[in-house]
PDB file of C-alpha atoms in Angstrom:
ATOM      1  CA  MET A   1     136.592  89.878 103.359  1.00 68.00           C
ATOM      2  CA  GLN A   2     133.056  89.613 104.315  1.00 76.00           C
ATOM      3  CA  LEU A   3     131.049  87.371 101.581  1.00 80.00           C
ATOM      4  CA  ARG A   4     127.344  87.674 102.849  1.00 84.00           C
ATOM      5  CA  ASP A   5     125.174  90.411 104.554  1.00 83.00           C
ATOM      6  CA  ASN A   6     124.985  90.102 108.176  1.00 82.00           C
ATOM      7  CA  GLY A   7     123.289  92.372 110.902  1.00 76.00           C
ATOM      8  CA  LEU A   8     125.506  95.238 110.682  1.00 80.00           C
ATOM      9  CA  ARG A   9     126.608  95.528 106.921  1.00 85.00           C
ATOM     10  CA  PHE A  10     126.128  94.773 103.331  1.00 88.00           C
ATOM     11  CA  SER A  11     128.643  92.514 101.965  1.00 89.00           C
ATOM     12  CA  PRO A  12     130.888  93.991  99.161  1.00 90.00           C
ATOM     13  CA  ILE A  13     129.428  91.717  96.822  1.00 92.00           C
ATOM     14  CA  THR A  14     125.975  92.933  97.590  1.00 92.00           C
ATOM     15  CA  ILE A  15     126.896  96.306  97.097  1.00 93.00           C
ATOM     16  CA  VAL A  16     128.562  95.892  93.652  1.00 94.00           C
ATOM     17  CA  LEU A  17     125.954  93.682  92.398  1.00 94.00           C
ATOM     18  CA  HIS A  18     123.314  96.189  93.422  1.00 95.00           C
ATOM     19  CA  TRP A  19     125.017  99.033  91.550  1.00 95.00           C
ATOM     20  CA  LEU A  20     125.645  96.699  88.737  1.00 97.00           C
ATOM     21  CA  VAL A  21     121.787  95.852  88.427  1.00 96.00           C
ATOM     22  CA  ALA A  22     121.124  99.578  88.617  1.00 95.00           C
ATOM     23  CA  ALA A  23     123.670 100.148  85.458  1.00 97.00           C
ATOM     24  CA  LEU A  24     122.069  97.150  83.520  1.00 96.00           C
ATOM     25  CA  LEU A  25     118.678  98.248  84.006  1.00 95.00           C
ATOM     26  CA  LEU A  26     119.444 101.881  82.651  1.00 96.00           C
ATOM     27  CA  SER A  27     121.691 100.513  79.815  1.00 96.00           C
ATOM     28  CA  ILE A  28     118.500  98.148  78.816  1.00 95.00           C
ATOM     29  CA  LEU A  29     116.221 100.955  79.053  1.00 93.00           C
ATOM     30  CA  GLY A  30     118.715 103.563  77.123  1.00 94.00           C
ATOM     31  CA  LEU A  31     118.991 100.885  74.439  1.00 93.00           C
ATOM     32  CA  GLU A  32     115.168 100.628  74.428  1.00 91.00           C
ATOM     33  CA  VAL A  33     114.940 104.243  73.668  1.00 91.00           C
ATOM     34  CA  ALA A  34     117.869 104.362  71.052  1.00 89.00           C
ATOM     35  CA  MET A  35     116.054 101.311  69.365  1.00 88.00           C
ATOM     36  CA  ALA A  36     112.940 103.146  69.246  1.00 87.00           C
ATOM     37  CA  ARG A  37     114.524 106.363  67.637  1.00 84.00           C
ATOM     38  CA  THR A  38     116.440 104.318  65.162  1.00 82.00           C
ATOM     39  CA  ALA A  39     113.494 101.901  64.427  1.00 72.00           C
ATOM     40  CA  ALA A  40     113.599 102.487  60.724  1.00 65.00           C
ATOM     41  CA  GLN A  41     117.264 102.430  60.366  1.00 66.00           C
ATOM     42  CA  ALA A  42     119.526  99.335  60.400  1.00 57.00           C
ATOM     43  CA  SER A  43     121.503 100.259  63.532  1.00 58.00           C
ATOM     44  CA  SER A  44     118.300  99.263  65.495  1.00 57.00           C
ATOM     45  CA  GLY A  45     118.856  95.789  64.670  1.00 69.00           C
ATOM     46  CA  ARG A  46     122.503  95.922  65.663  1.00 85.00           C
ATOM     47  CA  LEU A  47     121.450  96.968  69.161  1.00 89.00           C
ATOM     48  CA  GLU A  48     118.976  94.313  70.009  1.00 91.00           C
ATOM     49  CA  PRO A  49     121.522  91.485  70.497  1.00 93.00           C
ATOM     50  CA  ILE A  50     123.405  93.806  72.932  1.00 94.00           C
ATOM     51  CA  GLN A  51     120.234  94.623  74.862  1.00 94.00           C
ATOM     52  CA  ASN A  52     119.458  91.063  74.942  1.00 94.00           C
ATOM     53  CA  LEU A  53     122.617  90.191  76.301  1.00 96.00           C
ATOM     54  CA  LEU A  54     122.414  92.741  79.114  1.00 96.00           C
ATOM     55  CA  GLY A  55     118.884  91.308  79.875  1.00 95.00           C
ATOM     56  CA  LEU A  56     120.485  87.925  80.345  1.00 96.00           C
ATOM     57  CA  MET A  57     123.102  89.252  82.584  1.00 96.00           C
ATOM     58  CA  LEU A  58     120.428  91.032  84.543  1.00 96.00           C
ATOM     59  CA  PHE A  59     118.371  87.739  84.956  1.00 96.00           C
ATOM     60  CA  LEU A  60     121.525  85.794  86.074  1.00 96.00           C
ATOM     61  CA  ILE A  61     122.686  88.526  88.558  1.00 97.00           C
ATOM     62  CA  SER A  62     119.378  89.037  89.804  1.00 96.00           C
ATOM     63  CA  ALA A  63     118.551  85.426  90.599  1.00 97.00           C
ATOM     64  CA  TYR A  64     121.834  85.299  92.641  1.00 95.00           C
ATOM     65  CA  ARG A  65     120.695  88.638  94.351  1.00 93.00           C
ATOM     66  CA  PHE A  66     117.207  87.223  95.233  1.00 95.00           C
ATOM     67  CA  TRP A  67     118.407  84.159  96.528  1.00 94.00           C
ATOM     68  CA  ALA A  68     120.905  86.093  98.548  1.00 90.00           C
ATOM     69  CA  ARG A  69     118.425  88.542  99.764  1.00 89.00           C
ATOM     70  CA  VAL A  70     116.113  85.759 101.214  1.00 90.00           C
ATOM     71  CA  SER A  71     119.015  83.525 102.726  1.00 90.00           C
ATOM     72  CA  SER A  72     121.015  86.146 104.295  1.00 87.00           C
ATOM     73  CA  PRO A  73     120.157  88.300 107.354  1.00 86.00           C
ATOM     74  CA  HIS A  74     119.502  92.011 106.228  1.00 85.00           C
ATOM     75  CA  PRO A  75     121.610  94.748 108.037  1.00 87.00           C
ATOM     76  CA  LEU A  76     119.862  96.621 110.724  1.00 86.00           C
ATOM     77  CA  PRO A  77     118.197  99.999 109.410  1.00 87.00           C
ATOM     78  CA  LEU A  78     119.975 103.262 110.360  1.00 85.00           C
ATOM     79  CA  GLY A  79     118.325 105.845 112.159  1.00 82.00           C
ATOM     80  CA  SER A  80     115.077 105.109 114.179  1.00 84.00           C
ATOM     81  CA  PRO A  81     112.651 103.883 111.566  1.00 88.00           C
ATOM     82  CA  THR A  82     109.063 102.802 112.710  1.00 91.00           C
ATOM     83  CA  PRO A  83     108.337  99.126 112.258  1.00 94.00           C
ATOM     84  CA  VAL A  84     105.913  99.916 109.540  1.00 94.00           C
ATOM     85  CA  GLN A  85     108.914 101.701 107.472  1.00 91.00           C
ATOM     86  CA  VAL A  86     110.925  98.670 108.102  1.00 91.00           C
ATOM     87  CA  ILE A  87     108.236  96.298 106.809  1.00 94.00           C
ATOM     88  CA  VAL A  88     107.865  98.635 103.819  1.00 93.00           C
ATOM     89  CA  SER A  89     111.286  99.158 102.871  1.00 91.00           C
ATOM     90  CA  ARG A  90     112.179  95.479 103.171  1.00 91.00           C
ATOM     91  CA  SER A  91     109.211  94.363 101.406  1.00 94.00           C
ATOM     92  CA  VAL A  92     109.772  96.806  98.742  1.00 94.00           C
ATOM     93  CA  ALA A  93     113.672  95.590  98.144  1.00 92.00           C
ATOM     94  CA  THR A  94     112.635  92.163  98.026  1.00 93.00           C
ATOM     95  CA  ALA A  95     109.703  92.421  95.816  1.00 95.00           C
ATOM     96  CA  LEU A  96     112.182  94.540  93.437  1.00 95.00           C
ATOM     97  CA  ALA A  97     115.086  91.719  93.638  1.00 94.00           C
ATOM     98  CA  LEU A  98     112.179  89.226  92.739  1.00 95.00           C
ATOM     99  CA  ALA A  99     110.840  91.343  89.747  1.00 96.00           C
ATOM    100  CA  MET A 100     114.587  91.633  88.466  1.00 95.00           C
ATOM    101  CA  VAL A 101     114.265  87.742  87.943  1.00 96.00           C
ATOM    102  CA  LEU A 102     110.611  87.389  86.802  1.00 96.00           C
ATOM    103  CA  LEU A 103     110.530  90.100  84.189  1.00 96.00           C
ATOM    104  CA  PRO A 104     113.344  89.077  82.081  1.00 95.00           C
ATOM    105  CA  LEU A 105     112.011  85.804  82.432  1.00 95.00           C
ATOM    106  CA  ALA A 106     108.678  86.988  81.006  1.00 96.00           C
ATOM    107  CA  VAL A 107     110.277  88.753  78.198  1.00 95.00           C
ATOM    108  CA  TRP A 108     112.039  85.589  77.148  1.00 95.00           C
ATOM    109  CA  LEU A 109     109.014  83.520  77.169  1.00 96.00           C
ATOM    110  CA  SER A 110     107.103  85.927  75.528  1.00 96.00           C
ATOM    111  CA  ARG A 111     109.298  86.100  72.712  1.00 95.00           C
ATOM    112  CA  ALA A 112     109.507  82.399  72.501  1.00 96.00           C
ATOM    113  CA  ALA A 113     105.793  82.176  72.581  1.00 97.00           C
ATOM    114  CA  ALA A 114     105.813  84.920  69.591  1.00 96.00           C
ATOM    115  CA  GLY A 115     108.257  82.385  67.595  1.00 95.00           C
ATOM    116  CA  VAL A 116     110.858  85.259  67.914  1.00 93.00           C
ATOM    117  CA  GLY A 117     114.411  83.912  68.959  1.00 90.00           C
ATOM    118  CA  ILE A 118     116.452  85.822  71.172  1.00 93.00           C
ATOM    119  CA  GLU A 119     119.781  86.766  69.673  1.00 93.00           C
ATOM    120  CA  LEU A 120     122.998  87.463  71.442  1.00 94.00           C
ATOM    121  CA  PRO A 121     126.180  89.190  69.938  1.00 94.00           C
ATOM    122  CA  GLY A 122     128.130  86.705  67.726  1.00 92.00           C
ATOM    123  CA  GLY A 123     125.036  85.436  66.355  1.00 90.00           C
ATOM    124  CA  LEU A 124     124.315  83.096  69.315  1.00 93.00           C
ATOM    125  CA  MET A 125     120.435  82.313  70.015  1.00 94.00           C
ATOM    126  CA  LEU A 126     118.964  81.517  73.426  1.00 93.00           C
ATOM    127  CA  PRO A 127     117.130  78.363  73.299  1.00 93.00           C
ATOM    128  CA  ALA A 128     113.352  78.802  73.185  1.00 93.00           C
ATOM    129  CA  PRO A 129     111.862  77.145  76.314  1.00 94.00           C
ATOM    130  CA  ILE A 130     108.364  76.813  74.770  1.00 95.00           C
ATOM    131  CA  GLY A 131     106.775  76.390  71.400  1.00 95.00           C
ATOM    132  CA  PRO A 132     105.022  79.344  69.721  1.00 96.00           C
ATOM    133  CA  SER A 133     101.237  79.937  71.069  1.00 96.00           C
ATOM    134  CA  LYS A 134      99.416  83.278  70.425  1.00 96.00           C
ATOM    135  CA  PRO A 135      97.184  82.734  73.588  1.00 96.00           C
ATOM    136  CA  LEU A 136     100.237  82.211  75.968  1.00 96.00           C
ATOM    137  CA  LYS A 137     101.965  85.289  74.476  1.00 97.00           C
ATOM    138  CA  ALA A 138      98.804  87.317  75.356  1.00 97.00           C
ATOM    139  CA  VAL A 139      98.968  86.280  78.715  1.00 97.00           C
ATOM    140  CA  LEU A 140     102.901  86.678  79.082  1.00 96.00           C
ATOM    141  CA  ASP A 141     102.670  90.054  78.034  1.00 97.00           C
ATOM    142  CA  ALA A 142      99.636  90.965  80.236  1.00 97.00           C
ATOM    143  CA  LEU A 143     101.570  89.439  83.316  1.00 96.00           C
ATOM    144  CA  PHE A 144     104.791  91.309  82.175  1.00 96.00           C
ATOM    145  CA  ASN A 145     102.973  94.741  81.808  1.00 97.00           C
ATOM    146  CA  ILE A 146     101.480  94.447  85.438  1.00 97.00           C
ATOM    147  CA  GLY A 147     104.767  93.264  86.867  1.00 96.00           C
ATOM    148  CA  ALA A 148     106.630  96.238  85.109  1.00 96.00           C
ATOM    149  CA  THR A 149     103.775  98.440  86.386  1.00 97.00           C
ATOM    150  CA  ALA A 150     104.515  97.343  89.854  1.00 96.00           C
ATOM    151  CA  PHE A 151     108.130  97.452  89.511  1.00 96.00           C
ATOM    152  CA  VAL A 152     108.176 100.912  88.449  1.00 96.00           C
ATOM    153  CA  ALA A 153     106.049 101.547  91.339  1.00 96.00           C
ATOM    154  CA  GLY A 154     108.437  99.784  93.759  1.00 96.00           C
ATOM    155  CA  LEU A 155     111.295 101.315  92.188  1.00 96.00           C
ATOM    156  CA  ALA A 156     109.760 104.911  92.881  1.00 96.00           C
ATOM    157  CA  LEU A 157     109.260 104.018  96.312  1.00 95.00           C
ATOM    158  CA  HIS A 158     112.958 102.482  96.652  1.00 94.00           C
ATOM    159  CA  LEU A 159     114.527 105.902  95.209  1.00 94.00           C
ATOM    160  CA  PHE A 160     112.030 108.002  97.485  1.00 94.00           C
ATOM    161  CA  GLY A 161     113.304 106.371 100.576  1.00 91.00           C
ATOM    162  CA  ALA A 162     116.926 106.678  99.415  1.00 91.00           C
ATOM    163  CA  PHE A 163     116.593 110.435  98.782  1.00 92.00           C
ATOM    164  CA  ARG A 164     114.545 110.648 101.953  1.00 92.00           C
ATOM    165  CA  ASN A 165     117.240 109.113 103.983  1.00 90.00           C
ATOM    166  CA  HIS A 166     120.038 110.925 102.557  1.00 90.00           C
ATOM    167  CA  LEU A 167     118.420 114.622 101.915  1.00 93.00           C
ATOM    168  CA  VAL A 168     115.887 114.685 104.969  1.00 93.00           C
ATOM    169  CA  LEU A 169     116.884 112.644 107.421  1.00 89.00           C
ATOM    170  CA  LYS A 170     120.688 112.779 106.648  1.00 89.00           C
ATOM    171  CA  ASN A 171     121.540 109.420 107.952  1.00 89.00           C
ATOM    172  CA  GLN A 172     124.291 107.157 106.751  1.00 88.00           C
ATOM    173  CA  THR A 173     122.142 104.958 104.342  1.00 87.00           C
ATOM    174  CA  LEU A 174     123.594 105.910 101.105  1.00 87.00           C
ATOM    175  CA  ARG A 175     127.059 105.708 102.560  1.00 87.00           C
ATOM    176  CA  ARG A 176     126.725 102.232 103.717  1.00 88.00           C
ATOM    177  CA  MET A 177     125.168 101.229 100.043  1.00 89.00           C
ATOM    178  CA  LEU A 178     128.440 102.900  98.691  1.00 87.00           C
ATOM    179  CA  GLY A 179     130.560 100.544 100.939  1.00 82.00           C
ATOM    180  CA  LYS A 180     131.328 102.899 103.803  1.00 82.00           C
ATOM    181  CA  GLN A 181     131.540 101.997 107.210  1.00 80.00           C
ATOM    182  CA  VAL A 182     128.895 103.564 109.452  1.00 78.00           C
ATOM    183  CA  GLU A 183     127.728 103.456 112.666  1.00 74.00           C
ATOM    184  CA  LEU A 184     124.436 102.108 113.800  1.00 68.00           C
TER     185      LEU A 184
END
């Protein structure tokens, strides 16, 4: 079994973790919408520990994915993209991987700076890495907002590239990301 990416294909680990991160991100956003809709009800408080657990899982998986991304060769692109397209696609993918590490970390630090604990299911609490500080919270929130905006833009580029490869160029990029064997 191929454990690391190489010049020809992604490893099964990379593929599974890619889709797991996508599912975790969608779940976290879905829980945020559900909590906003039920803010006045007691049920929203029961969802927050689950969302926090998903965020912790996202952070841990993303930290590994970012390390793997920068320490392994990336498979060759399919089709015949221009050098600029290759640079942009790889830069966006690396930036998204980094953002999936930094954004959950920023949330944790922001909540700690607000003096709010991060509760996990079962009543477990993540330790606060820093003490309460209103000025630091303001800085962390501003950095989070900038990072989240850049992340959404990068995600839009990532999805645009995926749909363009699949629907317009009709190459095998999506099949490769689903774990299928493709020819370069």
